[in-house]
Amino acid sequence: MIAALVALALAPGQFVALDQVDPTIVQDMRYATRHNFVGRRIHGYREPVCLLTGKAARALHRAQVELRPKGYGLKVYDCYRPTRAVAQFDRWARNPADQKMKAEFYPHVDKRRAFVDGYIAHRSGHSRGSTVDITLVRPPAKAPPEWDGKLRSCVAPYRRRFRDNSVNMGTSYDCMDPRAATFHPAIEGHRLRNRLRLKRTLERVGFAYYSKEWWHFTLRDEPYPEKYFNFPVARESVK
């Protein structure tokens, strides 16, 4: 089947804002800010809001309900991603001169390998609306702190990385490094247990994990497996 690129001003009716389904899931929408591997607000992110298909949002709600009695909760970093944002990432990866955020997001990796190593894709499952970048927090989680502009290595020890109120997963979010792989041998002890808690919980509600990024999950039975959308990330898109 040929995948379809769909240009719409508004989302299809199956899309929702996550906080309409579960307002207790923390949102730290990095691509609506400058604190990401590009170093600027990403095209199409008009508001810091998580949009997803209703099916994916309800699955996350079930995961949240399961985690809360165990002393954990969910936090999302990215949800639906417009194709225009994916195109911006593509251009960034093809520009070796742009090393603005290297010290934090890819301190030991040559960005020219971003495609080969699986960190950047020409087409992203996020644009189908049922893929999330997600982590665990300890409730009651404080609001995500404002980034102070300082770059801190994503593979540094936990207390030397950017403190974003999440539990220790062994690397920061969006870390382009082999240690971001879910089962990297250097990740042991409580860091591995945290990754496995996230993975197993999300698998029980229908998500599949991506082996190279501990934070990346896609709903297995997604509503739009062959459609890639480009409507903006904004609440008005799902009205």
PDB file of C-alpha atoms in Angstrom:
ATOM      1  CA  MET A   1       0.000   0.000   0.000  1.00  0.00           C
ATOM      2  CA  ILE A   2       1.287   3.475  -0.857  1.00  0.00           C
ATOM      3  CA  ALA A   3       1.478   5.820   2.118  1.00  0.00           C
ATOM      4  CA  ALA A   4      -0.465   9.058   1.730  1.00  0.00           C
ATOM      5  CA  LEU A   5       0.613  12.561   2.696  1.00  0.00           C
ATOM      6  CA  VAL A   6      -2.480  14.447   3.844  1.00  0.00           C
ATOM      7  CA  ALA A   7      -2.472  18.257   3.930  1.00  0.00           C
ATOM      8  CA  LEU A   8      -5.252  19.466   6.224  1.00  0.00           C
ATOM      9  CA  ALA A   9      -5.817  22.669   8.186  1.00  0.00           C
ATOM     10  CA  LEU A  10      -7.695  20.703  10.853  1.00  0.00           C
ATOM     11  CA  ALA A  11      -7.146  17.232  12.239  1.00  0.00           C
ATOM     12  CA  PRO A  12      -9.466  14.363  11.305  1.00  0.00           C
ATOM     13  CA  GLY A  13     -12.235  13.718  13.808  1.00  0.00           C
ATOM     14  CA  GLN A  14     -10.356  10.864  15.466  1.00  0.00           C
ATOM     15  CA  PHE A  15      -7.706  13.248  16.864  1.00  0.00           C
ATOM     16  CA  VAL A  16      -7.970  14.731  20.362  1.00  0.00           C
ATOM     17  CA  ALA A  17      -5.933  16.793  22.777  1.00  0.00           C
ATOM     18  CA  LEU A  18      -4.465  14.362  25.318  1.00  0.00           C
ATOM     19  CA  ASP A  19      -5.499  16.487  28.290  1.00  0.00           C
ATOM     20  CA  GLN A  20      -9.135  16.114  27.206  1.00  0.00           C
ATOM     21  CA  VAL A  21      -8.740  12.385  27.853  1.00  0.00           C
ATOM     22  CA  ASP A  22      -6.349  12.486  30.817  1.00  0.00           C
ATOM     23  CA  PRO A  23      -5.303  15.841  32.310  1.00  0.00           C
ATOM     24  CA  THR A  24      -3.030  14.091  34.858  1.00  0.00           C
ATOM     25  CA  ILE A  25      -0.421  13.097  32.237  1.00  0.00           C
ATOM     26  CA  VAL A  26       2.358  15.696  32.317  1.00  0.00           C
ATOM     27  CA  GLN A  27       3.178  17.468  29.054  1.00  0.00           C
ATOM     28  CA  ASP A  28       6.671  18.808  28.327  1.00  0.00           C
ATOM     29  CA  MET A  29       6.388  19.558  24.627  1.00  0.00           C
ATOM     30  CA  ARG A  30       9.991  20.251  23.676  1.00  0.00           C
ATOM     31  CA  TYR A  31       9.493  21.029  19.986  1.00  0.00           C
ATOM     32  CA  ALA A  32       7.310  24.003  20.881  1.00  0.00           C
ATOM     33  CA  THR A  33      10.394  25.450  22.633  1.00  0.00           C
ATOM     34  CA  ARG A  34      14.074  26.060  21.861  1.00  0.00           C
ATOM     35  CA  HIS A  35      15.176  23.188  24.109  1.00  0.00           C
ATOM     36  CA  ASN A  36      15.599  20.486  21.485  1.00  0.00           C
ATOM     37  CA  PHE A  37      18.363  19.153  19.239  1.00  0.00           C
ATOM     38  CA  VAL A  38      17.704  21.821  16.585  1.00  0.00           C
ATOM     39  CA  GLY A  39      17.827  24.681  19.097  1.00  0.00           C
ATOM     40  CA  ARG A  40      14.763  26.532  17.871  1.00  0.00           C
ATOM     41  CA  ARG A  41      10.992  26.164  17.892  1.00  0.00           C
ATOM     42  CA  ILE A  42      10.040  23.570  15.295  1.00  0.00           C
ATOM     43  CA  HIS A  43       7.812  24.320  12.297  1.00  0.00           C
ATOM     44  CA  GLY A  44       4.155  23.546  12.883  1.00  0.00           C
ATOM     45  CA  TYR A  45       4.279  23.630  16.704  1.00  0.00           C
ATOM     46  CA  ARG A  46       2.011  26.595  17.421  1.00  0.00           C
ATOM     47  CA  GLU A  47       1.199  25.519  20.980  1.00  0.00           C
ATOM     48  CA  PRO A  48       2.788  23.182  23.564  1.00  0.00           C
ATOM     49  CA  VAL A  49      -0.056  20.674  23.424  1.00  0.00           C
ATOM     50  CA  CYS A  50      -0.087  16.917  22.852  1.00  0.00           C
ATOM     51  CA  LEU A  51      -2.421  15.850  20.041  1.00  0.00           C
ATOM     52  CA  LEU A  52      -3.052  12.161  19.372  1.00  0.00           C
ATOM     53  CA  THR A  53      -5.605   9.860  17.864  1.00  0.00           C
ATOM     54  CA  GLY A  54      -8.286   9.169  20.432  1.00  0.00           C
ATOM     55  CA  LYS A  55      -7.319   5.513  20.441  1.00  0.00           C
ATOM     56  CA  ALA A  56      -3.721   6.315  21.414  1.00  0.00           C
ATOM     57  CA  ALA A  57      -4.828   8.858  24.029  1.00  0.00           C
ATOM     58  CA  ARG A  58      -7.168   6.347  25.671  1.00  0.00           C
ATOM     59  CA  ALA A  59      -4.395   3.763  25.743  1.00  0.00           C
ATOM     60  CA  LEU A  60      -2.130   6.232  27.559  1.00  0.00           C
ATOM     61  CA  HIS A  61      -4.939   6.894  30.031  1.00  0.00           C
ATOM     62  CA  ARG A  62      -5.104   3.160  30.789  1.00  0.00           C
ATOM     63  CA  ALA A  63      -1.343   3.117  31.330  1.00  0.00           C
ATOM     64  CA  GLN A  64      -1.602   6.116  33.664  1.00  0.00           C
ATOM     65  CA  VAL A  65      -4.313   4.405  35.697  1.00  0.00           C
ATOM     66  CA  GLU A  66      -2.091   1.335  36.041  1.00  0.00           C
ATOM     67  CA  LEU A  67       0.985   3.326  37.080  1.00  0.00           C
ATOM     68  CA  ARG A  68      -0.510   5.682  39.659  1.00  0.00           C
ATOM     69  CA  PRO A  69      -0.997   3.092  42.470  1.00  0.00           C
ATOM     70  CA  LYS A  70       2.641   2.080  41.963  1.00  0.00           C
ATOM     71  CA  GLY A  71       3.878   5.628  42.563  1.00  0.00           C
ATOM     72  CA  TYR A  72       4.560   6.596  38.948  1.00  0.00           C
ATOM     73  CA  GLY A  73       2.968   8.655  36.211  1.00  0.00           C
ATOM     74  CA  LEU A  74       3.534   9.480  32.563  1.00  0.00           C
ATOM     75  CA  LYS A  75       5.038  12.531  30.906  1.00  0.00           C
ATOM     76  CA  VAL A  76       4.970  13.131  27.152  1.00  0.00           C
ATOM     77  CA  TYR A  77       7.651  15.029  25.225  1.00  0.00           C
ATOM     78  CA  ASP A  78       6.148  14.728  21.738  1.00  0.00           C
ATOM     79  CA  CYS A  79       2.985  13.298  20.226  1.00  0.00           C
ATOM     80  CA  TYR A  80       1.556  14.050  16.781  1.00  0.00           C
ATOM     81  CA  ARG A  81       4.267  15.718  14.638  1.00  0.00           C
ATOM     82  CA  PRO A  82       3.430  17.534  11.381  1.00  0.00           C
ATOM     83  CA  THR A  83       5.276  16.468   8.245  1.00  0.00           C
ATOM     84  CA  ARG A  84       6.654  20.018   7.974  1.00  0.00           C
ATOM     85  CA  ALA A  85       8.489  19.398  11.267  1.00  0.00           C
ATOM     86  CA  VAL A  86       9.894  16.126   9.960  1.00  0.00           C
ATOM     87  CA  ALA A  87      11.139  17.980   6.875  1.00  0.00           C
ATOM     88  CA  GLN A  88      12.884  20.507   9.131  1.00  0.00           C
ATOM     89  CA  PHE A  89      14.657  17.680  10.967  1.00  0.00           C
ATOM     90  CA  ASP A  90      15.702  16.249   7.605  1.00  0.00           C
ATOM     91  CA  ARG A  91      17.254  19.576   6.572  1.00  0.00           C
ATOM     92  CA  TRP A  92      18.986  19.909   9.946  1.00  0.00           C
ATOM     93  CA  ALA A  93      20.561  16.461   9.633  1.00  0.00           C
ATOM     94  CA  ARG A  94      21.879  17.326   6.169  1.00  0.00           C
ATOM     95  CA  ASN A  95      23.611  20.481   7.402  1.00  0.00           C
ATOM     96  CA  PRO A  96      26.874  19.419   9.115  1.00  0.00           C
ATOM     97  CA  ALA A  97      27.749  23.049   9.869  1.00  0.00           C
ATOM     98  CA  ASP A  98      24.892  23.358  12.360  1.00  0.00           C
ATOM     99  CA  GLN A  99      26.361  22.022  15.610  1.00  0.00           C
ATOM    100  CA  LYS A 100      24.546  24.438  17.924  1.00  0.00           C
ATOM    101  CA  MET A 101      23.112  21.796  20.279  1.00  0.00           C
ATOM    102  CA  LYS A 102      25.757  19.089  19.954  1.00  0.00           C
ATOM    103  CA  ALA A 103      27.078  19.378  23.514  1.00  0.00           C
ATOM    104  CA  GLU A 104      23.721  18.255  24.933  1.00  0.00           C
ATOM    105  CA  PHE A 105      21.966  16.091  22.361  1.00  0.00           C
ATOM    106  CA  TYR A 106      24.717  14.281  20.420  1.00  0.00           C
ATOM    107  CA  PRO A 107      28.000  14.894  22.282  1.00  0.00           C
ATOM    108  CA  HIS A 108      29.720  11.733  21.009  1.00  0.00           C
ATOM    109  CA  VAL A 109      27.931  11.146  17.698  1.00  0.00           C
ATOM    110  CA  ASP A 110      28.595  12.605  14.246  1.00  0.00           C
ATOM    111  CA  LYS A 111      25.267  14.118  13.185  1.00  0.00           C
ATOM    112  CA  ARG A 112      25.953  12.981   9.612  1.00  0.00           C
ATOM    113  CA  ARG A 113      25.088   9.486  10.891  1.00  0.00           C
ATOM    114  CA  ALA A 114      21.681  10.577  12.190  1.00  0.00           C
ATOM    115  CA  PHE A 115      19.815   8.782   9.387  1.00  0.00           C
ATOM    116  CA  VAL A 116      22.010   5.677   9.324  1.00  0.00           C
ATOM    117  CA  ASP A 117      21.893   5.256  13.101  1.00  0.00           C
ATOM    118  CA  GLY A 118      18.109   5.607  13.185  1.00  0.00           C
ATOM    119  CA  TYR A 119      17.765   8.860  15.122  1.00  0.00           C
ATOM    120  CA  ILE A 120      16.267  10.896  12.261  1.00  0.00           C
ATOM    121  CA  ALA A 121      13.869   9.572   9.614  1.00  0.00           C
ATOM    122  CA  HIS A 122      12.720  10.976   6.284  1.00  0.00           C
ATOM    123  CA  ARG A 123       9.187  10.075   7.353  1.00  0.00           C
ATOM    124  CA  SER A 124       8.033   9.753  10.955  1.00  0.00           C
ATOM    125  CA  GLY A 125       5.365   7.617  12.576  1.00  0.00           C
ATOM    126  CA  HIS A 126       4.600  10.647  14.751  1.00  0.00           C
ATOM    127  CA  SER A 127       2.892  12.214  11.715  1.00  0.00           C
ATOM    128  CA  ARG A 128       0.302   9.413  11.791  1.00  0.00           C
ATOM    129  CA  GLY A 129      -0.857  10.518  15.243  1.00  0.00           C
ATOM    130  CA  SER A 130      -0.367   7.375  17.318  1.00  0.00           C
ATOM    131  CA  THR A 131       3.326   7.607  18.240  1.00  0.00           C
ATOM    132  CA  VAL A 132       4.568   9.224  21.447  1.00  0.00           C
ATOM    133  CA  ASP A 133       7.855  10.187  23.054  1.00  0.00           C
ATOM    134  CA  ILE A 134       7.264   9.504  26.717  1.00  0.00           C
ATOM    135  CA  THR A 135       8.860   8.936  30.123  1.00  0.00           C
ATOM    136  CA  LEU A 136       8.010   8.353  33.782  1.00  0.00           C
ATOM    137  CA  VAL A 137       7.653  10.831  36.628  1.00  0.00           C
ATOM    138  CA  ARG A 138       7.002  10.480  40.339  1.00  0.00           C
ATOM    139  CA  PRO A 139       3.652  12.105  41.224  1.00  0.00           C
ATOM    140  CA  PRO A 140       2.824  14.656  42.226  1.00  0.00           C
ATOM    141  CA  ALA A 141       5.126  15.855  39.453  1.00  0.00           C
ATOM    142  CA  LYS A 142       6.071  19.512  39.422  1.00  0.00           C
ATOM    143  CA  ALA A 143       5.601  21.522  36.253  1.00  0.00           C
ATOM    144  CA  PRO A 144       8.531  20.999  33.851  1.00  0.00           C
ATOM    145  CA  PRO A 145      11.198  23.611  34.634  1.00  0.00           C
ATOM    146  CA  GLU A 146      12.086  26.349  32.186  1.00  0.00           C
ATOM    147  CA  TRP A 147      15.288  25.656  30.274  1.00  0.00           C
ATOM    148  CA  ASP A 148      18.032  28.077  31.311  1.00  0.00           C
ATOM    149  CA  GLY A 149      19.871  27.950  27.982  1.00  0.00           C
ATOM    150  CA  LYS A 150      22.779  25.872  29.277  1.00  0.00           C
ATOM    151  CA  LEU A 151      23.793  22.719  27.406  1.00  0.00           C
ATOM    152  CA  ARG A 152      24.283  19.619  29.547  1.00  0.00           C
ATOM    153  CA  SER A 153      25.384  16.312  28.065  1.00  0.00           C
ATOM    154  CA  CYS A 154      22.501  13.879  27.660  1.00  0.00           C
ATOM    155  CA  VAL A 155      24.761  11.020  28.771  1.00  0.00           C
ATOM    156  CA  ALA A 156      26.156  12.747  31.863  1.00  0.00           C
ATOM    157  CA  PRO A 157      25.318  11.372  35.317  1.00  0.00           C
ATOM    158  CA  TYR A 158      21.711  12.064  36.292  1.00  0.00           C
ATOM    159  CA  ARG A 159      22.381  15.028  38.583  1.00  0.00           C
ATOM    160  CA  ARG A 160      24.504  16.737  35.921  1.00  0.00           C
ATOM    161  CA  ARG A 161      21.900  16.453  33.169  1.00  0.00           C
ATOM    162  CA  PHE A 162      18.992  18.855  32.656  1.00  0.00           C
ATOM    163  CA  ARG A 163      16.632  18.198  35.571  1.00  0.00           C
ATOM    164  CA  ASP A 164      13.240  17.920  33.907  1.00  0.00           C
ATOM    165  CA  ASN A 165      11.341  16.167  36.753  1.00  0.00           C
ATOM    166  CA  SER A 166      11.469  12.715  35.114  1.00  0.00           C
ATOM    167  CA  VAL A 167      12.967   9.588  36.682  1.00  0.00           C
ATOM    168  CA  ASN A 168      16.473   8.468  35.709  1.00  0.00           C
ATOM    169  CA  MET A 169      16.327   6.604  32.397  1.00  0.00           C
ATOM    170  CA  GLY A 170      20.086   6.536  31.835  1.00  0.00           C
ATOM    171  CA  THR A 171      20.072   9.357  29.267  1.00  0.00           C
ATOM    172  CA  SER A 172      18.076  12.508  28.692  1.00  0.00           C
ATOM    173  CA  TYR A 173      15.264  12.662  26.158  1.00  0.00           C
ATOM    174  CA  ASP A 174      16.215  12.878  22.451  1.00  0.00           C
ATOM    175  CA  CYS A 175      19.761  11.746  23.190  1.00  0.00           C
ATOM    176  CA  MET A 176      21.441  10.628  19.965  1.00  0.00           C
ATOM    177  CA  ASP A 177      23.760   8.103  21.501  1.00  0.00           C
ATOM    178  CA  PRO A 178      23.990   4.292  21.608  1.00  0.00           C
ATOM    179  CA  ARG A 179      23.124   4.435  25.306  1.00  0.00           C
ATOM    180  CA  ALA A 180      19.620   5.592  24.385  1.00  0.00           C
ATOM    181  CA  ALA A 181      18.897   2.071  23.095  1.00  0.00           C
ATOM    182  CA  THR A 182      16.482   0.403  25.498  1.00  0.00           C
ATOM    183  CA  PHE A 183      18.737  -2.561  26.247  1.00  0.00           C
ATOM    184  CA  HIS A 184      22.170  -0.966  25.956  1.00  0.00           C
ATOM    185  CA  PRO A 185      24.551  -2.970  28.192  1.00  0.00           C
ATOM    186  CA  ALA A 186      25.789   0.143  30.006  1.00  0.00           C
ATOM    187  CA  ILE A 187      22.287   0.780  31.372  1.00  0.00           C
ATOM    188  CA  GLU A 188      21.848  -1.271  34.520  1.00  0.00           C
ATOM    189  CA  GLY A 189      20.177  -1.221  37.927  1.00  0.00           C
ATOM    190  CA  HIS A 190      17.387   1.272  38.596  1.00  0.00           C
ATOM    191  CA  ARG A 191      17.902   2.955  35.212  1.00  0.00           C
ATOM    192  CA  LEU A 192      17.132  -0.287  33.397  1.00  0.00           C
ATOM    193  CA  ARG A 193      14.241  -1.041  35.761  1.00  0.00           C
ATOM    194  CA  ASN A 194      12.731   2.351  34.946  1.00  0.00           C
ATOM    195  CA  ARG A 195      13.013   1.677  31.218  1.00  0.00           C
ATOM    196  CA  LEU A 196      11.447  -1.738  31.602  1.00  0.00           C
ATOM    197  CA  ARG A 197       8.617  -0.392  33.768  1.00  0.00           C
ATOM    198  CA  LEU A 198       7.754   2.109  31.045  1.00  0.00           C
ATOM    199  CA  LYS A 199       8.116  -0.440  28.252  1.00  0.00           C
ATOM    200  CA  ARG A 200       6.066  -3.194  29.873  1.00  0.00           C
ATOM    201  CA  THR A 201       3.296  -0.848  30.979  1.00  0.00           C
ATOM    202  CA  LEU A 202       2.883   0.626  27.511  1.00  0.00           C
ATOM    203  CA  GLU A 203       3.068  -2.784  25.853  1.00  0.00           C
ATOM    204  CA  ARG A 204       0.196  -3.985  28.037  1.00  0.00           C
ATOM    205  CA  VAL A 205      -2.028  -1.195  26.682  1.00  0.00           C
ATOM    206  CA  GLY A 206      -1.103  -1.783  23.053  1.00  0.00           C
ATOM    207  CA  PHE A 207       2.099   0.095  22.245  1.00  0.00           C
ATOM    208  CA  ALA A 208       5.268  -1.234  20.622  1.00  0.00           C
ATOM    209  CA  TYR A 209       8.684   0.119  21.577  1.00  0.00           C
ATOM    210  CA  TYR A 210      11.506   1.336  19.308  1.00  0.00           C
ATOM    211  CA  SER A 211      14.722  -0.403  20.309  1.00  0.00           C
ATOM    212  CA  LYS A 212      17.076   2.543  19.618  1.00  0.00           C
ATOM    213  CA  GLU A 213      15.184   5.117  21.703  1.00  0.00           C
ATOM    214  CA  TRP A 214      13.845   4.182  25.132  1.00  0.00           C
ATOM    215  CA  TRP A 215      11.220   6.987  24.934  1.00  0.00           C
ATOM    216  CA  HIS A 216       9.639   6.131  21.548  1.00  0.00           C
ATOM    217  CA  PHE A 217       6.420   4.067  21.321  1.00  0.00           C
ATOM    218  CA  THR A 218       3.833   3.464  18.585  1.00  0.00           C
ATOM    219  CA  LEU A 219       0.324   2.095  19.017  1.00  0.00           C
ATOM    220  CA  ARG A 220       0.325  -1.297  17.318  1.00  0.00           C
ATOM    221  CA  ASP A 221      -3.249  -1.086  15.986  1.00  0.00           C
ATOM    222  CA  GLU A 222      -3.068   2.574  14.944  1.00  0.00           C
ATOM    223  CA  PRO A 223      -6.021   4.132  13.084  1.00  0.00           C
ATOM    224  CA  TYR A 224      -3.934   5.718  10.296  1.00  0.00           C
ATOM    225  CA  PRO A 225      -1.090   3.306   9.481  1.00  0.00           C
ATOM    226  CA  GLU A 226      -0.553   4.738   5.986  1.00  0.00           C
ATOM    227  CA  LYS A 227      -1.455   8.423   6.379  1.00  0.00           C
ATOM    228  CA  TYR A 228       0.935  11.242   7.304  1.00  0.00           C
ATOM    229  CA  PHE A 229      -0.639  14.529   8.385  1.00  0.00           C
ATOM    230  CA  ASN A 230       0.559  18.143   8.292  1.00  0.00           C
ATOM    231  CA  PHE A 231      -2.009  20.148  10.278  1.00  0.00           C
ATOM    232  CA  PRO A 232      -0.462  22.383  12.981  1.00  0.00           C
ATOM    233  CA  VAL A 233       0.013  21.400  16.593  1.00  0.00           C
ATOM    234  CA  ALA A 234      -2.619  23.631  18.175  1.00  0.00           C
ATOM    235  CA  ARG A 235      -5.834  23.153  20.086  1.00  0.00           C
ATOM    236  CA  GLU A 236      -7.807  24.716  17.275  1.00  0.00           C
ATOM    237  CA  SER A 237      -6.730  21.807  15.053  1.00  0.00           C
ATOM    238  CA  VAL A 238      -8.933  19.388  17.003  1.00  0.00           C
ATOM    239  CA  LYS A 239     -12.009  21.558  17.483  1.00  0.00           C
TER     240      LYS A 239
END
